[in-house]
Amino acid sequence: AESSSLAALYELLVRASEVISFLCLLADFNLPVISDGIAEVQRTVLAGIPFSQLAASESGRVACKELILALINSQLKQHVSIDSVSDVLSKHCSTIFSSSDVALYKALEYLKLAAEAEEGAESVNLANEAPALLTGIAATLSAKQVREICDQFEALGQYTTVVSLSLACASESDPSNDALAFWSDGAPENDSREAVYRKRMECYKCVIELLDKRRASVLNAKSLAQLRSNDALFQFALYDWLLDNDQLALLFQMRAPFVEKYLSLEPRTLEKCDML
């Protein structure tokens, strides 16, 4: 018990030291300017958080994350590289700012620079730097972050990356494939697996909505064949989309996996039965 208490005390002291370093960093980068990038409601909440909560509570951890994001955004708006900020945060505030955070913000910086660059090789090269960083932290990205990042890739015309990143995030967030088991069990209520199922469906939604926007150019076997994967849950979402667009015949033309299983699933429509 005594060793556990000492370990907890040490952890608290490290955390408190890092929060102090973080607050000093914010002061160096002009906290009033940084706070302008935070919503008024959030600013009010942050202003009322005492140091003890910043250092020792989950709400304080979240508050620090919000301040870091505001700091990064402030740097990006000024067209300043975030490398120096990332290095300082990683060195002095490692429990607040993880290696995953470094990768995320560097990827966002590449996307911002790509959007601002003239169309052509420079923009493409900058955008191509981001996927490897993001794939490496796919499991840590929230559904909201996946959506926002995919929107940026879509705006840059990086459609293949939208697909690959969405599927990577879905897969990495559910290594045990609990979402498929949850779905196969009939999606029972109050099931702990529902959260990961919903996250994966949100990831797939990025792909399906992209297909909707580009329906005219993707509704052919050659294009859809590029979407074949071992992710059964995604394939079923894709087949639902094809069914909604009266294009189930394309399932056979694209040599899609899991077709027989999909066609045997409820609801058993006449069209599905005919294709079986």
PDB file of C-alpha atoms in Angstrom, residues 125-244:
ATOM      1  CA  ASN A 125       3.574  16.238 -52.267  1.00  0.00           C
ATOM      2  CA  LEU A 126       2.538  18.030 -49.080  1.00  0.00           C
ATOM      3  CA  ALA A 127      -0.725  16.103 -48.859  1.00  0.00           C
ATOM      4  CA  ASN A 128       1.132  12.835 -49.395  1.00  0.00           C
ATOM      5  CA  GLU A 129       3.153  13.418 -46.232  1.00  0.00           C
ATOM      6  CA  ALA A 130       0.061  13.183 -44.014  1.00  0.00           C
ATOM      7  CA  PRO A 131      -1.366   9.655 -44.570  1.00  0.00           C
ATOM      8  CA  ALA A 132       1.599   7.758 -43.105  1.00  0.00           C
ATOM      9  CA  LEU A 133       1.488   9.918 -39.958  1.00  0.00           C
ATOM     10  CA  LEU A 134      -2.263   9.425 -39.586  1.00  0.00           C
ATOM     11  CA  THR A 135      -2.280   5.695 -40.303  1.00  0.00           C
ATOM     12  CA  GLY A 136       0.250   5.221 -37.525  1.00  0.00           C
ATOM     13  CA  ILE A 137      -2.160   6.755 -34.997  1.00  0.00           C
ATOM     14  CA  ALA A 138      -5.402   5.509 -36.580  1.00  0.00           C
ATOM     15  CA  ALA A 139      -6.552   3.789 -33.393  1.00  0.00           C
ATOM     16  CA  THR A 140      -6.354   7.042 -31.402  1.00  0.00           C
ATOM     17  CA  LEU A 141      -8.441   9.187 -33.761  1.00  0.00           C
ATOM     18  CA  SER A 142     -12.040   9.899 -32.799  1.00  0.00           C
ATOM     19  CA  ALA A 143     -14.852   9.557 -35.317  1.00  0.00           C
ATOM     20  CA  LYS A 144     -15.105  13.362 -35.414  1.00  0.00           C
ATOM     21  CA  GLN A 145     -11.402  13.706 -36.183  1.00  0.00           C
ATOM     22  CA  VAL A 146     -11.635  11.073 -38.929  1.00  0.00           C
ATOM     23  CA  ARG A 147     -14.509  13.005 -40.494  1.00  0.00           C
ATOM     24  CA  GLU A 148     -12.708  16.350 -40.367  1.00  0.00           C
ATOM     25  CA  ILE A 149      -9.476  14.923 -41.766  1.00  0.00           C
ATOM     26  CA  CYS A 150     -11.261  13.042 -44.552  1.00  0.00           C
ATOM     27  CA  ASP A 151     -13.066  16.248 -45.512  1.00  0.00           C
ATOM     28  CA  GLN A 152      -9.668  17.911 -45.934  1.00  0.00           C
ATOM     29  CA  PHE A 153      -8.334  15.086 -48.081  1.00  0.00           C
ATOM     30  CA  GLU A 154     -11.501  15.180 -50.181  1.00  0.00           C
ATOM     31  CA  ALA A 155     -11.113  18.923 -50.731  1.00  0.00           C
ATOM     32  CA  LEU A 156      -7.588  18.217 -51.999  1.00  0.00           C
ATOM     33  CA  GLY A 157      -8.871  15.554 -54.399  1.00  0.00           C
ATOM     34  CA  GLN A 158      -7.184  12.753 -52.428  1.00  0.00           C
ATOM     35  CA  TYR A 159     -10.101  10.343 -52.767  1.00  0.00           C
ATOM     36  CA  THR A 160      -8.083   7.135 -52.424  1.00  0.00           C
ATOM     37  CA  THR A 161      -6.690   8.400 -49.126  1.00  0.00           C
ATOM     38  CA  VAL A 162     -10.204   9.063 -47.826  1.00  0.00           C
ATOM     39  CA  VAL A 163     -10.990   5.386 -48.378  1.00  0.00           C
ATOM     40  CA  SER A 164      -7.745   3.950 -47.016  1.00  0.00           C
ATOM     41  CA  LEU A 165      -7.665   6.184 -43.947  1.00  0.00           C
ATOM     42  CA  SER A 166     -11.323   5.566 -43.097  1.00  0.00           C
ATOM     43  CA  LEU A 167     -10.874   1.796 -43.299  1.00  0.00           C
ATOM     44  CA  ALA A 168      -7.612   1.927 -41.342  1.00  0.00           C
ATOM     45  CA  CYS A 169      -9.250   3.914 -38.541  1.00  0.00           C
ATOM     46  CA  ALA A 170     -12.194   1.513 -38.434  1.00  0.00           C
ATOM     47  CA  SER A 171      -9.923  -1.528 -38.308  1.00  0.00           C
ATOM     48  CA  GLU A 172      -7.388  -0.186 -35.826  1.00  0.00           C
ATOM     49  CA  SER A 173     -10.067   1.009 -33.425  1.00  0.00           C
ATOM     50  CA  ASP A 174     -11.480  -2.516 -33.197  1.00  0.00           C
ATOM     51  CA  PRO A 175      -8.643  -5.077 -33.358  1.00  0.00           C
ATOM     52  CA  SER A 176     -10.856  -7.791 -31.833  1.00  0.00           C
ATOM     53  CA  ASN A 177     -13.589  -7.178 -34.434  1.00  0.00           C
ATOM     54  CA  ASP A 178     -16.155  -6.704 -31.674  1.00  0.00           C
ATOM     55  CA  ALA A 179     -18.296  -4.531 -33.933  1.00  0.00           C
ATOM     56  CA  LEU A 180     -18.915  -7.383 -36.383  1.00  0.00           C
ATOM     57  CA  ALA A 181     -19.772  -9.718 -33.503  1.00  0.00           C
ATOM     58  CA  PHE A 182     -22.153  -7.101 -32.097  1.00  0.00           C
ATOM     59  CA  TRP A 183     -23.838  -6.711 -35.467  1.00  0.00           C
ATOM     60  CA  SER A 184     -24.002 -10.500 -36.026  1.00  0.00           C
ATOM     61  CA  ASP A 185     -25.668 -10.899 -32.607  1.00  0.00           C
ATOM     62  CA  GLY A 186     -28.469  -8.586 -33.692  1.00  0.00           C
ATOM     63  CA  ALA A 187     -27.150  -5.407 -32.052  1.00  0.00           C
ATOM     64  CA  PRO A 188     -28.413  -6.147 -28.507  1.00  0.00           C
ATOM     65  CA  GLU A 189     -29.289  -3.184 -26.304  1.00  0.00           C
ATOM     66  CA  ASN A 190     -26.948  -1.992 -23.557  1.00  0.00           C
ATOM     67  CA  ASP A 191     -24.043  -3.843 -25.109  1.00  0.00           C
ATOM     68  CA  SER A 192     -20.528  -2.488 -24.515  1.00  0.00           C
ATOM     69  CA  ARG A 193     -19.634  -3.310 -28.130  1.00  0.00           C
ATOM     70  CA  GLU A 194     -22.100  -0.769 -29.507  1.00  0.00           C
ATOM     71  CA  ALA A 195     -19.678   2.149 -29.072  1.00  0.00           C
ATOM     72  CA  VAL A 196     -16.994   0.635 -31.301  1.00  0.00           C
ATOM     73  CA  TYR A 197     -19.668  -0.441 -33.794  1.00  0.00           C
ATOM     74  CA  ARG A 198     -20.926   3.125 -34.062  1.00  0.00           C
ATOM     75  CA  LYS A 199     -17.398   4.460 -34.484  1.00  0.00           C
ATOM     76  CA  ARG A 200     -16.681   2.040 -37.305  1.00  0.00           C
ATOM     77  CA  MET A 201     -19.931   2.938 -39.056  1.00  0.00           C
ATOM     78  CA  GLU A 202     -19.017   6.622 -38.795  1.00  0.00           C
ATOM     79  CA  CYS A 203     -15.680   5.841 -40.459  1.00  0.00           C
ATOM     80  CA  TYR A 204     -17.436   3.964 -43.273  1.00  0.00           C
ATOM     81  CA  LYS A 205     -19.824   6.887 -43.660  1.00  0.00           C
ATOM     82  CA  CYS A 206     -16.904   9.016 -44.891  1.00  0.00           C
ATOM     83  CA  VAL A 207     -16.453   6.584 -47.796  1.00  0.00           C
ATOM     84  CA  ILE A 208     -20.157   6.133 -48.556  1.00  0.00           C
ATOM     85  CA  GLU A 209     -20.784   9.882 -48.655  1.00  0.00           C
ATOM     86  CA  LEU A 210     -17.806  10.315 -50.979  1.00  0.00           C
ATOM     87  CA  LEU A 211     -19.283   7.662 -53.274  1.00  0.00           C
ATOM     88  CA  ASP A 212     -22.610   9.486 -53.200  1.00  0.00           C
ATOM     89  CA  LYS A 213     -20.959  12.684 -54.354  1.00  0.00           C
ATOM     90  CA  ARG A 214     -19.101  10.890 -57.148  1.00  0.00           C
ATOM     91  CA  ARG A 215     -21.857   8.440 -58.055  1.00  0.00           C
ATOM     92  CA  ALA A 216     -21.611   9.035 -61.790  1.00  0.00           C
ATOM     93  CA  SER A 217     -17.934   8.103 -61.949  1.00  0.00           C
ATOM     94  CA  VAL A 218     -17.839   5.219 -59.446  1.00  0.00           C
ATOM     95  CA  LEU A 219     -20.893   3.138 -60.341  1.00  0.00           C
ATOM     96  CA  ASN A 220     -18.940   0.667 -62.427  1.00  0.00           C
ATOM     97  CA  ALA A 221     -17.255  -2.632 -61.680  1.00  0.00           C
ATOM     98  CA  LYS A 222     -13.722  -1.344 -62.259  1.00  0.00           C
ATOM     99  CA  SER A 223     -14.016   1.504 -59.749  1.00  0.00           C
ATOM    100  CA  LEU A 224     -15.884  -0.529 -57.156  1.00  0.00           C
ATOM    101  CA  ALA A 225     -13.393  -3.391 -57.406  1.00  0.00           C
ATOM    102  CA  GLN A 226     -10.869  -1.072 -55.782  1.00  0.00           C
ATOM    103  CA  LEU A 227     -13.056  -1.068 -52.671  1.00  0.00           C
ATOM    104  CA  ARG A 228     -12.770  -4.815 -52.085  1.00  0.00           C
ATOM    105  CA  SER A 229     -11.443  -5.515 -48.600  1.00  0.00           C
ATOM    106  CA  ASN A 230     -11.408  -8.134 -45.861  1.00  0.00           C
ATOM    107  CA  ASP A 231     -13.535  -5.843 -43.703  1.00  0.00           C
ATOM    108  CA  ALA A 232     -16.912  -7.588 -43.884  1.00  0.00           C
ATOM    109  CA  LEU A 233     -18.705  -4.815 -42.016  1.00  0.00           C
ATOM    110  CA  PHE A 234     -17.520  -2.235 -44.551  1.00  0.00           C
ATOM    111  CA  GLN A 235     -18.399  -4.491 -47.470  1.00  0.00           C
ATOM    112  CA  PHE A 236     -21.942  -4.853 -46.128  1.00  0.00           C
ATOM    113  CA  ALA A 237     -22.227  -1.061 -45.785  1.00  0.00           C
ATOM    114  CA  LEU A 238     -21.021  -0.729 -49.378  1.00  0.00           C
ATOM    115  CA  TYR A 239     -23.515  -3.334 -50.594  1.00  0.00           C
ATOM    116  CA  ASP A 240     -26.335  -1.534 -48.785  1.00  0.00           C
ATOM    117  CA  TRP A 241     -25.353   1.584 -50.712  1.00  0.00           C
ATOM    118  CA  LEU A 242     -25.398  -0.330 -53.996  1.00  0.00           C
ATOM    119  CA  LEU A 243     -28.816  -1.734 -53.109  1.00  0.00           C
ATOM    120  CA  ASP A 244     -30.108   1.774 -52.351  1.00  0.00           C
TER     121      ASP A 244
END
